[in-house]
Short mmCIF file of C-alpha atoms and ligand atoms in Angstrom, two decimals:
data_model
loop_
_atom_site.label_atom_id
_atom_site.label_comp_id
_atom_site.label_asym_id
_atom_site.label_seq_id
_atom_site.Cartn_x
_atom_site.Cartn_y
_atom_site.Cartn_z
CA MET A 1 0.97 81.73 79.51
CA LYS A 2 3.77 79.25 79.28
CA SER A 3 2.70 75.76 79.50
CA ARG A 4 4.38 73.84 82.22
CA PRO A 5 6.31 70.73 81.38
CA SER A 6 4.46 67.65 82.42
CA LYS A 7 5.46 66.46 85.80
CA THR A 8 3.69 63.17 85.62
CA PRO A 9 5.79 60.79 87.67
CA PRO A 10 7.02 57.59 86.04
CA GLU A 11 4.94 55.54 88.52
CA ASN A 12 1.79 56.90 86.85
CA ILE A 13 2.92 55.69 83.47
CA VAL A 14 3.42 52.30 84.97
CA THR A 15 -0.01 52.42 86.62
CA SER A 16 -1.73 53.43 83.41
CA GLY A 17 0.19 50.72 81.49
CA ARG A 18 -0.93 48.20 84.10
CA ARG A 19 -4.51 49.36 83.71
CA THR A 20 -4.33 48.93 79.94
CA LEU A 21 -2.86 45.50 80.38
CA LEU A 22 -5.54 44.61 82.90
CA ALA A 23 -8.28 45.86 80.59
CA LEU A 24 -6.78 43.85 77.77
CA ALA A 25 -6.59 40.75 79.92
CA VAL A 26 -10.22 41.19 80.96
CA LEU A 27 -11.18 41.62 77.32
CA VAL A 28 -9.28 38.52 76.25
CA LEU A 29 -10.73 36.55 79.16
CA GLY A 30 -14.21 37.74 78.20
CA LEU A 31 -13.62 36.72 74.60
CA VAL A 32 -12.30 33.34 75.66
CA LEU A 33 -15.36 32.83 77.84
CA VAL A 34 -17.72 33.86 75.05
CA LEU A 35 -15.91 31.63 72.57
CA ALA A 36 -15.92 28.75 75.02
CA GLN A 37 -19.65 29.17 75.36
CA LEU A 38 -20.15 29.41 71.64
CA LYS A 39 -18.03 26.40 70.84
CA PRO A 40 -20.67 23.73 71.30
CA ILE A 41 -23.06 25.72 69.15
CA GLU A 42 -20.47 26.24 66.46
CA LYS A 43 -19.78 22.56 66.63
CA THR A 44 -23.46 21.89 66.33
CA LEU A 45 -23.89 24.23 63.47
CA SER A 46 -20.73 23.55 61.58
CA GLY A 47 -20.77 19.78 61.93
CA LEU A 48 -23.31 20.03 59.19
CA LEU A 49 -24.79 16.91 57.99
CA SER A 50 -22.51 14.73 56.12
CA ARG A 51 -25.44 12.35 56.11
CA VAL A 52 -27.91 14.49 54.24
CA PRO A 53 -27.47 15.05 50.53
CA GLN A 54 -25.01 17.75 49.74
CA GLN A 55 -26.08 20.67 47.72
CA GLU A 56 -25.88 20.20 44.00
CA SER A 57 -24.89 23.07 41.84
CA VAL A 58 -27.88 25.31 42.02
CA PRO A 59 -27.99 28.11 39.49
CA SER A 60 -27.08 31.10 41.58
CA GLY A 61 -27.79 34.75 41.27
CA SER A 62 -31.55 35.12 41.41
CA ILE A 63 -33.17 36.21 44.64
CA ALA A 64 -35.23 33.03 44.62
CA THR A 65 -32.26 30.68 44.49
CA LEU A 66 -30.26 32.71 46.99
CA ALA A 67 -33.20 32.68 49.37
CA GLU A 68 -33.67 28.97 48.86
CA ASP A 69 -29.97 28.28 49.40
CA ARG A 70 -30.13 30.08 52.73
CA MET A 71 -33.21 28.20 53.80
CA ILE A 72 -31.54 24.92 52.86
CA GLU A 73 -28.55 25.86 54.96
CA VAL A 74 -30.81 26.59 57.93
CA GLN A 75 -32.57 23.32 57.30
CA ARG A 76 -29.27 21.47 57.57
CA HIS A 77 -28.56 23.20 60.86
CA PHE A 78 -31.98 22.22 62.08
CA ILE A 79 -31.44 18.57 61.23
CA THR A 80 -28.19 18.64 63.18
CA TYR A 81 -30.01 20.34 66.01
CA LEU A 82 -32.72 17.69 66.05
CA GLN A 83 -30.08 14.99 66.14
CA THR A 84 -27.98 16.51 68.89
CA GLU A 85 -30.44 18.44 71.01
CA THR A 86 -30.47 15.99 73.87
CA GLY A 87 -26.79 16.75 74.46
CA LEU A 88 -27.25 20.51 74.43
CA SER A 89 -27.94 22.76 77.36
CA ARG A 90 -31.04 24.92 77.40
CA GLN A 91 -28.89 27.97 76.72
CA GLU A 92 -27.18 26.32 73.77
CA LYS A 93 -30.46 25.21 72.30
CA THR A 94 -31.94 28.67 72.65
CA ARG A 95 -28.96 30.26 71.00
CA ALA A 96 -28.91 27.79 68.13
CA LEU A 97 -32.62 28.23 67.47
CA ARG A 98 -32.36 31.99 67.61
CA GLN A 99 -29.52 31.94 65.11
CA MET A 100 -31.48 29.75 62.75
CA LEU A 101 -34.64 31.78 63.07
CA ARG A 102 -32.80 35.03 62.56
CA ALA A 103 -31.41 33.69 59.31
CA VAL A 104 -34.93 32.66 58.30
CA GLN A 105 -36.33 36.02 59.28
CA GLU A 106 -33.73 37.88 57.25
CA THR A 107 -34.38 35.65 54.29
CA LEU A 108 -38.12 36.09 54.48
CA ALA A 109 -37.77 39.83 54.82
CA GLU A 110 -35.92 39.96 51.52
CA THR A 111 -38.27 37.58 49.75
CA ASP A 112 -41.24 38.48 47.61
CA ASP A 113 -44.47 36.51 47.84
CA ALA A 114 -43.97 34.62 44.57
CA THR A 115 -40.62 33.28 45.76
CA LEU A 116 -42.09 32.45 49.10
CA ASN A 117 -44.96 30.50 47.61
CA ASN A 118 -43.05 28.77 44.85
CA HIS A 119 -39.62 28.18 46.34
CA LEU A 120 -39.77 28.34 50.09
CA TYR A 121 -43.11 26.75 50.84
CA ALA A 122 -41.61 23.44 51.91
CA PHE A 123 -39.71 25.12 54.74
CA LYS A 124 -42.78 26.38 56.50
CA TYR A 125 -43.11 23.14 58.46
CA PRO A 126 -39.59 23.11 59.94
CA VAL A 127 -39.54 26.87 60.45
CA ARG A 128 -42.73 26.68 62.43
CA ARG A 129 -41.23 23.88 64.53
CA MET A 130 -38.12 25.97 65.24
CA ALA A 131 -40.27 28.89 66.35
CA GLU A 132 -42.45 26.64 68.46
CA GLU A 133 -39.46 25.02 70.14
CA LEU A 134 -37.84 28.35 70.86
CA ALA A 135 -41.10 29.64 72.34
CA GLN A 136 -41.15 26.63 74.66
CA LEU A 137 -37.55 27.14 75.75
CA ASP A 138 -37.74 30.86 76.13
CA PRO A 139 -41.06 32.53 75.41
CA ASP A 140 -39.44 35.96 75.59
CA ALA A 141 -36.85 35.16 72.95
CA LEU A 142 -39.52 34.62 70.38
CA SER A 143 -41.80 37.45 71.30
CA LYS A 144 -38.98 39.95 71.66
CA ASP A 145 -37.31 40.00 68.33
CA LEU A 146 -38.53 37.15 66.19
CA GLU A 147 -42.26 36.77 66.39
CA GLU A 148 -42.72 40.42 65.64
CA GLY A 149 -40.73 40.10 62.47
CA PHE A 150 -42.62 37.03 61.34
CA THR A 151 -46.10 38.20 62.11
CA ALA A 152 -45.45 41.60 60.63
CA GLN A 153 -45.14 39.83 57.33
CA ASN A 154 -48.00 37.48 58.04
CA ARG A 155 -45.74 34.62 57.27
CA LEU A 156 -45.96 32.62 60.39
CA ASN A 157 -49.23 33.97 61.57
CA PRO A 158 -51.81 31.23 62.04
CA GLU A 159 -54.59 33.83 62.12
CA LYS A 160 -53.89 34.90 58.60
CA HIS A 161 -55.44 32.25 56.46
CA ASP A 162 -55.00 33.73 53.04
CA THR A 163 -51.26 33.29 52.92
CA PRO A 164 -49.83 29.91 51.94
CA TRP A 165 -47.53 30.08 54.94
CA ALA A 166 -50.52 29.90 57.21
CA PHE A 167 -51.56 26.39 58.16
CA ASP A 168 -55.01 25.23 57.21
CA ARG A 169 -56.67 22.48 59.22
CA PHE A 170 -55.33 19.71 57.04
CA GLU A 171 -51.77 21.03 57.18
CA GLU A 172 -52.10 21.59 60.89
CA ALA A 173 -52.98 17.91 61.35
CA SER A 174 -50.07 16.88 59.09
CA TYR A 175 -47.75 19.18 61.00
CA GLN A 176 -48.81 17.70 64.32
CA THR A 177 -48.28 14.20 62.94
CA ILE A 178 -44.77 14.98 61.74
CA PHE A 179 -43.56 16.84 64.79
CA HIS A 180 -45.60 15.58 67.66
CA ASP A 181 -46.17 11.93 66.90
CA PRO A 182 -42.79 10.35 67.67
CA GLU A 183 -44.24 6.89 67.39
CA TYR A 184 -45.00 7.62 63.79
CA ILE A 185 -41.98 9.61 62.68
CA GLN A 186 -38.61 11.03 63.66
CA PRO A 187 -38.68 14.70 62.69
CA ALA A 188 -34.99 14.68 61.67
CA TRP A 189 -35.73 11.83 59.29
CA ALA A 190 -38.65 13.73 57.80
CA MET A 191 -36.47 16.81 57.38
CA LYS A 192 -33.90 14.77 55.47
CA VAL A 193 -36.65 13.58 53.17
CA LEU A 194 -37.39 17.24 52.54
CA LEU A 195 -33.82 17.83 51.39
CA ALA A 196 -33.73 14.65 49.32
CA GLU A 197 -36.88 15.89 47.61
CA ARG A 198 -35.42 19.33 47.08
CA PHE A 199 -32.33 17.90 45.40
CA GLN A 200 -34.24 15.17 43.60
CA ASP A 201 -31.77 12.83 45.23
CA ARG A 202 -33.22 9.43 44.55
CA GLN A 203 -30.44 7.52 46.25
CA SER A 204 -30.83 9.34 49.56
CA PHE A 205 -34.56 8.96 49.23
CA LEU A 206 -34.21 5.20 48.93
CA GLN A 207 -31.76 5.08 51.84
CA LEU A 208 -34.17 7.06 53.98
CA ALA A 209 -37.01 4.75 53.06
CA ALA A 210 -34.85 1.80 54.09
CA GLN A 211 -34.17 3.43 57.47
CA ASP A 212 -37.86 3.51 58.26
CA ALA A 213 -38.11 0.60 60.61
CA SER A 214 -41.88 0.41 60.40
CA ALA A 215 -41.86 -0.22 56.66
CA SER A 216 -41.48 -3.51 54.92
CA PRO A 217 -38.45 -3.78 52.59
CA ASN A 218 -38.82 -1.72 49.40
CA ASP A 219 -41.88 0.07 50.70
CA LEU A 220 -41.46 3.72 49.85
CA SER A 221 -44.92 4.80 50.79
CA LYS A 222 -44.27 6.53 54.10
CA THR A 223 -41.23 8.32 52.71
CA ASP A 224 -43.34 9.34 49.75
CA VAL A 225 -46.10 10.78 51.95
CA ILE A 226 -43.53 13.01 53.61
CA ARG A 227 -42.08 13.95 50.25
CA GLN A 228 -45.52 14.94 49.05
CA LEU A 229 -46.20 17.01 52.13
CA PHE A 230 -43.09 19.04 51.54
CA THR A 231 -43.57 19.68 47.85
CA GLY A 232 -45.89 22.52 48.62
CA TYR A 233 -48.90 21.01 46.99
CA ALA A 234 -50.39 19.16 49.89
CA SER A 235 -52.68 21.68 51.51
CA SER A 236 -56.40 21.17 51.38
CA ARG A 237 -56.57 24.52 49.57
CA ARG A 238 -54.75 22.79 46.72
CA GLY A 239 -57.10 19.84 47.07
CA GLU A 240 -60.04 22.24 46.65
CA GLU A 241 -58.51 23.67 43.48
CA GLN A 242 -57.91 20.20 42.14
CA VAL A 243 -61.48 19.07 42.73
CA ALA A 244 -62.87 22.36 41.37
CA ASN A 245 -61.04 21.60 38.11
CA ALA A 246 -62.32 18.03 38.11
CA LEU A 247 -65.90 19.32 38.40
CA LYS A 248 -65.49 21.09 35.05
CA VAL A 249 -65.40 17.73 33.31
CA LEU A 250 -68.05 15.92 35.36
CA ASP A 251 -71.82 15.92 35.18
CA PRO A 252 -72.87 18.18 38.08
CA THR A 253 -76.33 16.60 38.29
CA ARG A 254 -74.91 13.21 39.16
CA LEU A 255 -72.55 14.00 42.01
CA ARG A 256 -74.62 14.13 45.20
CA GLY A 257 -74.65 10.70 46.76
CA ALA A 258 -72.19 9.33 44.20
CA THR A 259 -69.48 6.80 44.94
CA TRP A 260 -66.15 8.52 44.26
CA ALA A 261 -62.85 6.63 44.17
CA GLU A 262 -59.78 8.81 44.68
CA ILE A 263 -56.98 6.78 43.14
CA GLY A 264 -53.51 7.75 44.31
CA TYR A 265 -54.84 9.87 47.18
CA GLY A 266 -51.31 10.50 48.49
CA THR A 267 -51.66 12.67 51.57
CA GLY A 268 -55.45 12.82 51.20
CA LYS A 269 -55.50 16.53 50.48
CA SER A 270 -58.55 16.27 48.19
CA PHE A 271 -60.75 14.20 50.53
CA GLN A 272 -62.38 17.19 52.17
CA ALA A 273 -63.33 18.80 48.83
CA VAL A 274 -64.64 15.49 47.48
CA ARG A 275 -66.79 14.97 50.56
CA ARG A 276 -68.33 18.39 50.05
CA VAL A 277 -69.21 17.46 46.45
CA ILE A 278 -70.70 14.02 47.09
CA GLY A 279 -72.36 14.96 50.38
CA PRO A 280 -72.73 12.88 53.53
CA LYS A 281 -74.58 10.10 51.70
CA GLY A 282 -71.92 9.74 49.03
CA ARG A 283 -69.26 7.09 49.37
CA LEU A 284 -65.59 8.02 49.37
CA ILE A 285 -62.97 5.39 48.66
CA GLY A 286 -59.24 6.02 48.62
CA VAL A 287 -56.86 3.74 46.73
CA GLU A 288 -53.08 3.80 47.17
CA VAL A 289 -50.17 1.51 46.58
CA GLY A 290 -48.47 1.17 49.97
CA PRO A 291 -49.32 0.81 53.65
CA GLY A 292 -47.54 4.09 54.44
CA TYR A 293 -50.32 6.09 52.81
CA THR A 294 -53.01 4.26 54.76
CA GLN A 295 -51.04 4.70 57.97
CA PHE A 296 -50.72 8.42 57.41
CA ALA A 297 -54.36 8.86 56.39
CA ASN A 298 -55.46 7.00 59.50
CA ARG A 299 -53.19 9.08 61.73
CA LEU A 300 -54.59 12.18 60.12
CA LEU A 301 -58.13 10.95 60.58
CA LEU A 302 -57.46 10.77 64.31
CA ARG A 303 -56.44 14.41 64.35
CA HIS A 304 -58.32 15.76 61.42
CA PRO A 305 -61.73 17.25 61.87
CA GLN A 306 -64.70 15.35 60.59
CA GLU A 307 -64.73 16.98 57.14
CA TRP A 308 -63.54 13.80 55.48
CA GLY A 309 -66.53 11.79 56.65
CA GLU A 310 -66.28 8.04 56.44
CA ILE A 311 -63.63 6.80 54.06
CA THR A 312 -62.77 3.34 52.87
CA LEU A 313 -59.05 2.96 52.22
CA ILE A 314 -57.94 0.25 49.81
CA GLU A 315 -54.46 -0.91 48.92
CA GLY A 316 -54.23 -1.31 45.16
CA ASN A 317 -51.23 -1.96 42.96
CA TYR A 318 -49.88 -0.97 39.57
CA THR A 319 -51.92 -3.50 37.64
CA ASP A 320 -55.11 -3.70 39.67
CA CYS A 321 -57.02 -1.00 41.53
CA ARG A 322 -58.75 -3.74 43.53
CA LEU A 323 -62.11 -2.00 43.49
CA PRO A 324 -65.09 -4.33 43.15
CA PRO A 325 -66.71 -4.51 39.69
CA ASN A 326 -69.52 -2.05 38.86
CA SER A 327 -69.13 -0.33 42.20
CA VAL A 328 -68.11 3.30 41.55
CA ASP A 329 -69.50 6.30 39.66
CA ILE A 330 -66.39 8.43 39.52
CA VAL A 331 -62.72 7.63 39.52
CA HIS A 332 -60.48 10.65 40.00
CA GLU A 333 -56.71 10.66 39.84
CA ALA A 334 -54.31 13.57 40.13
CA GLY A 335 -50.62 13.16 39.58
CA ILE A 336 -50.46 9.59 38.30
CA HIS A 337 -49.91 10.94 34.80
CA VAL A 338 -51.93 8.35 32.95
CA GLY A 339 -50.54 7.74 29.46
CA GLU A 340 -47.01 8.82 30.29
CA HIS A 341 -44.31 6.24 29.53
CA PHE A 342 -46.97 4.10 27.96
CA GLN A 343 -45.55 1.36 25.78
CA GLU A 344 -47.61 0.12 22.91
CA HIS A 345 -47.56 -3.35 24.28
CA PRO A 346 -50.44 -5.50 25.49
CA ASP A 347 -48.47 -6.40 28.63
CA ASP A 348 -47.98 -2.78 29.67
CA PRO A 349 -49.15 -2.74 33.31
CA GLN A 350 -50.93 0.55 32.68
CA LEU A 351 -53.36 -1.20 30.33
CA GLN A 352 -54.20 -3.83 32.89
CA TRP A 353 -54.59 -1.21 35.60
CA LEU A 354 -56.92 0.89 33.42
CA LEU A 355 -58.94 -2.20 32.55
CA SER A 356 -59.36 -2.90 36.26
CA ILE A 357 -60.65 0.67 36.70
CA LYS A 358 -63.04 0.29 33.80
CA ARG A 359 -64.39 -2.88 35.37
CA ALA A 360 -64.89 -1.07 38.68
CA LEU A 361 -66.90 1.75 37.09
CA ARG A 362 -70.63 1.44 36.61
CA PRO A 363 -71.78 1.81 33.00
CA GLY A 364 -71.65 5.53 32.13
CA GLY A 365 -69.24 6.11 35.04
CA LEU A 366 -66.43 8.63 34.53
CA MET A 367 -62.70 8.60 35.05
CA VAL A 368 -61.03 12.00 35.46
CA LEU A 369 -57.37 12.52 34.60
CA ASN A 370 -56.11 15.57 36.46
CA ASP A 371 -52.45 15.58 35.47
CA HIS A 372 -51.63 19.20 34.63
CA GLY A 373 -51.46 18.35 30.94
CA SER A 374 -48.61 15.92 31.42
CA PRO A 375 -48.70 13.85 29.25
CA PRO A 376 -50.25 15.98 26.53
CA LEU A 377 -53.87 15.23 25.70
CA ASP A 378 -53.21 13.08 22.64
CA GLN A 379 -51.13 10.66 24.64
CA ALA A 380 -53.79 10.33 27.35
CA ARG A 381 -56.47 9.90 24.69
CA SER A 382 -54.54 7.18 22.97
CA VAL A 383 -54.20 4.94 26.02
CA MET A 384 -57.73 5.55 27.27
CA ARG A 385 -59.23 4.65 23.89
CA LYS A 386 -57.14 1.54 23.79
CA VAL A 387 -58.97 0.18 26.82
CA GLY A 388 -62.36 1.20 25.44
CA PHE A 389 -63.12 4.47 27.24
CA GLU A 390 -65.06 7.21 25.41
CA GLU A 391 -63.90 10.79 25.76
CA PHE A 392 -66.38 12.87 27.75
CA ARG A 393 -65.06 16.39 28.39
CA VAL A 394 -61.85 18.42 28.29
CA HIS A 395 -61.20 21.57 30.25
CA TYR A 396 -58.09 23.63 29.65
CA ILE A 397 -56.86 25.54 32.64
CA GLY A 398 -55.92 29.11 31.71
CA PRO A 399 -54.71 30.35 28.34
CA PRO A 400 -52.04 28.38 26.45
CA PRO A 401 -48.66 29.21 27.97
CA ARG A 402 -46.42 31.16 25.60
CA ASP A 403 -43.12 29.83 26.86
CA GLY A 404 -43.48 26.31 25.52
CA ARG A 405 -44.63 24.90 28.85
CA LEU A 406 -47.42 22.33 28.90
CA HIS A 407 -50.94 23.63 28.68
CA GLU A 408 -52.66 22.33 31.80
CA MET A 409 -55.92 20.52 31.31
CA VAL A 410 -58.22 18.08 32.97
CA VAL A 411 -60.07 15.48 30.95
CA SER A 412 -62.72 12.87 31.64
CA PHE A 413 -63.48 9.57 29.94
CA ARG A 414 -66.64 7.49 30.17
CA LYS A 415 -67.18 3.80 30.41
CA PRO A 416 -69.68 3.06 27.60
CA THR A 417 -73.23 2.80 28.91
CA SER A 418 -73.72 -0.39 26.96
CA GLU A 419 -70.89 -2.09 28.78
CA THR A 420 -71.59 -3.96 31.97
CA THR A 421 -68.86 -5.81 33.72
CA PRO A 422 -69.72 -9.37 34.51
CA GLU A 423 -69.62 -10.08 38.23
CA PRO A 424 -66.88 -12.52 39.06
CA ALA A 425 -68.10 -16.08 39.51
CA PRO A 426 -68.49 -16.95 43.19
CA ASP A 427 -65.68 -19.09 44.54
CA SER A 428 -66.47 -22.70 44.16
C1 SAM B 501 -47.99 12.91 42.58
S1 SAM B 501 -48.78 11.97 43.79
C2 SAM B 501 -50.29 12.86 43.93
C3 SAM B 501 -51.06 12.54 45.16
C4 SAM B 501 -52.39 13.26 45.30
N1 SAM B 501 -53.32 12.79 44.30
C5 SAM B 501 -52.19 14.75 45.17
O1 SAM B 501 -52.60 15.33 44.16
O2 SAM B 501 -51.61 15.33 46.10
C6 SAM B 501 -49.29 10.51 42.91
C7 SAM B 501 -49.79 9.46 43.83
O3 SAM B 501 -50.36 8.39 43.06
C8 SAM B 501 -50.01 7.17 43.65
N2 SAM B 501 -50.09 6.12 42.60
C9 SAM B 501 -49.32 5.97 41.52
N3 SAM B 501 -49.72 4.91 40.79
C10 SAM B 501 -50.78 4.38 41.44
C11 SAM B 501 -51.63 3.27 41.19
N4 SAM B 501 -51.47 2.50 40.11
N5 SAM B 501 -52.63 3.01 42.07
C12 SAM B 501 -52.82 3.80 43.16
N6 SAM B 501 -52.03 4.88 43.44
C13 SAM B 501 -51.03 5.15 42.59
C14 SAM B 501 -48.62 7.41 44.18
O4 SAM B 501 -48.31 6.48 45.21
C15 SAM B 501 -48.72 8.83 44.68
O5 SAM B 501 -49.11 8.89 46.02
#
């Protein structure tokens, strides 16, 4: 059969051309509309903080650093979001949060647990806040595609307590203080501290401390509390580990009812474990060097469950712990690194500070240095002997590392039993 030549009239060509043009126009219009809608978000997300520290050259290549880079990028977006959210519509906010959380979700999905625990821990606070905020704006958005992904990996699941991304009671109280206590802190400010900490950016850190209106000039203590919270070491689980190590160099028969001074308590992560050791009749005293620590501890006390018991908080300084003479049985410090940067000089403030601690201890009382082996033992020994402490016990944590890293240890020193500290003469 011969095929017939097409008799399609020219009008039809025109009609079909018109249709194509119309479809194209609709498409372009649609695109324009979508882009117009996206613009504020892009602006939000691309006007990335010129005010937060810029990324230094991070060694690239490993999964850990790539994952961390992505989380840092999300963190920058989140800071911008926190600073601009009042000007955004509900729809814009939802979209921005979903974008950020998707990036987080993808990153977490590709991340092994070691990376998560060692490199990404600090981001669990802001990520949780993003998820919480999105759930408030649009409960479906979270449950539909995000929550599933997170909980499947047990990484944002509050029920799952054995993963470091779950919040224990202490972290929960800290979290609430950072994100739901606007009189205490601006979340965007706290998030910038996180980045300054990540990049070890001292200058930004100091600038941020200066922006804290509630602090007196040069007081870094509130900024430092936030820094500590985001380092990944400020859960009460870590506090438990710390105190468990301290117990290895203490006399277990003399702990119940003891007076324990926690010098440099920081966020207070060890208070709960100490209270368990000394019992309800023991006395717990915290010493720190700035009002920001006391402020935070008191805020936490308001939210924190009763596990801490009654605590006396004292403001000491770098030359004097300001504890009364002969008043404590145990002094514990973690992270002050006693003996580091010690100068063989009688005016070294560390000597005076240690002498003030020795005065505060009762005869036979113990001071525990819990500094992860930094400085090495000999250095710690040298300064402690200089002020007249006797070595009591050393406990090495784990086998010696093979890669030249410091061997972690905890060590205790005793105030000689023969030594009583004269009470200061009453004021005349
Ligand atoms: C690395 S942080 C550790 C905090 C807490 N112990 C922990 O393990 O999480 C060290 C803390 O010791 C405090 N600190 C340093 N020197 C101090 C001193 N002479 N007296 C009291 N606190 C001091 C710092 O302010 C800081 O909070």
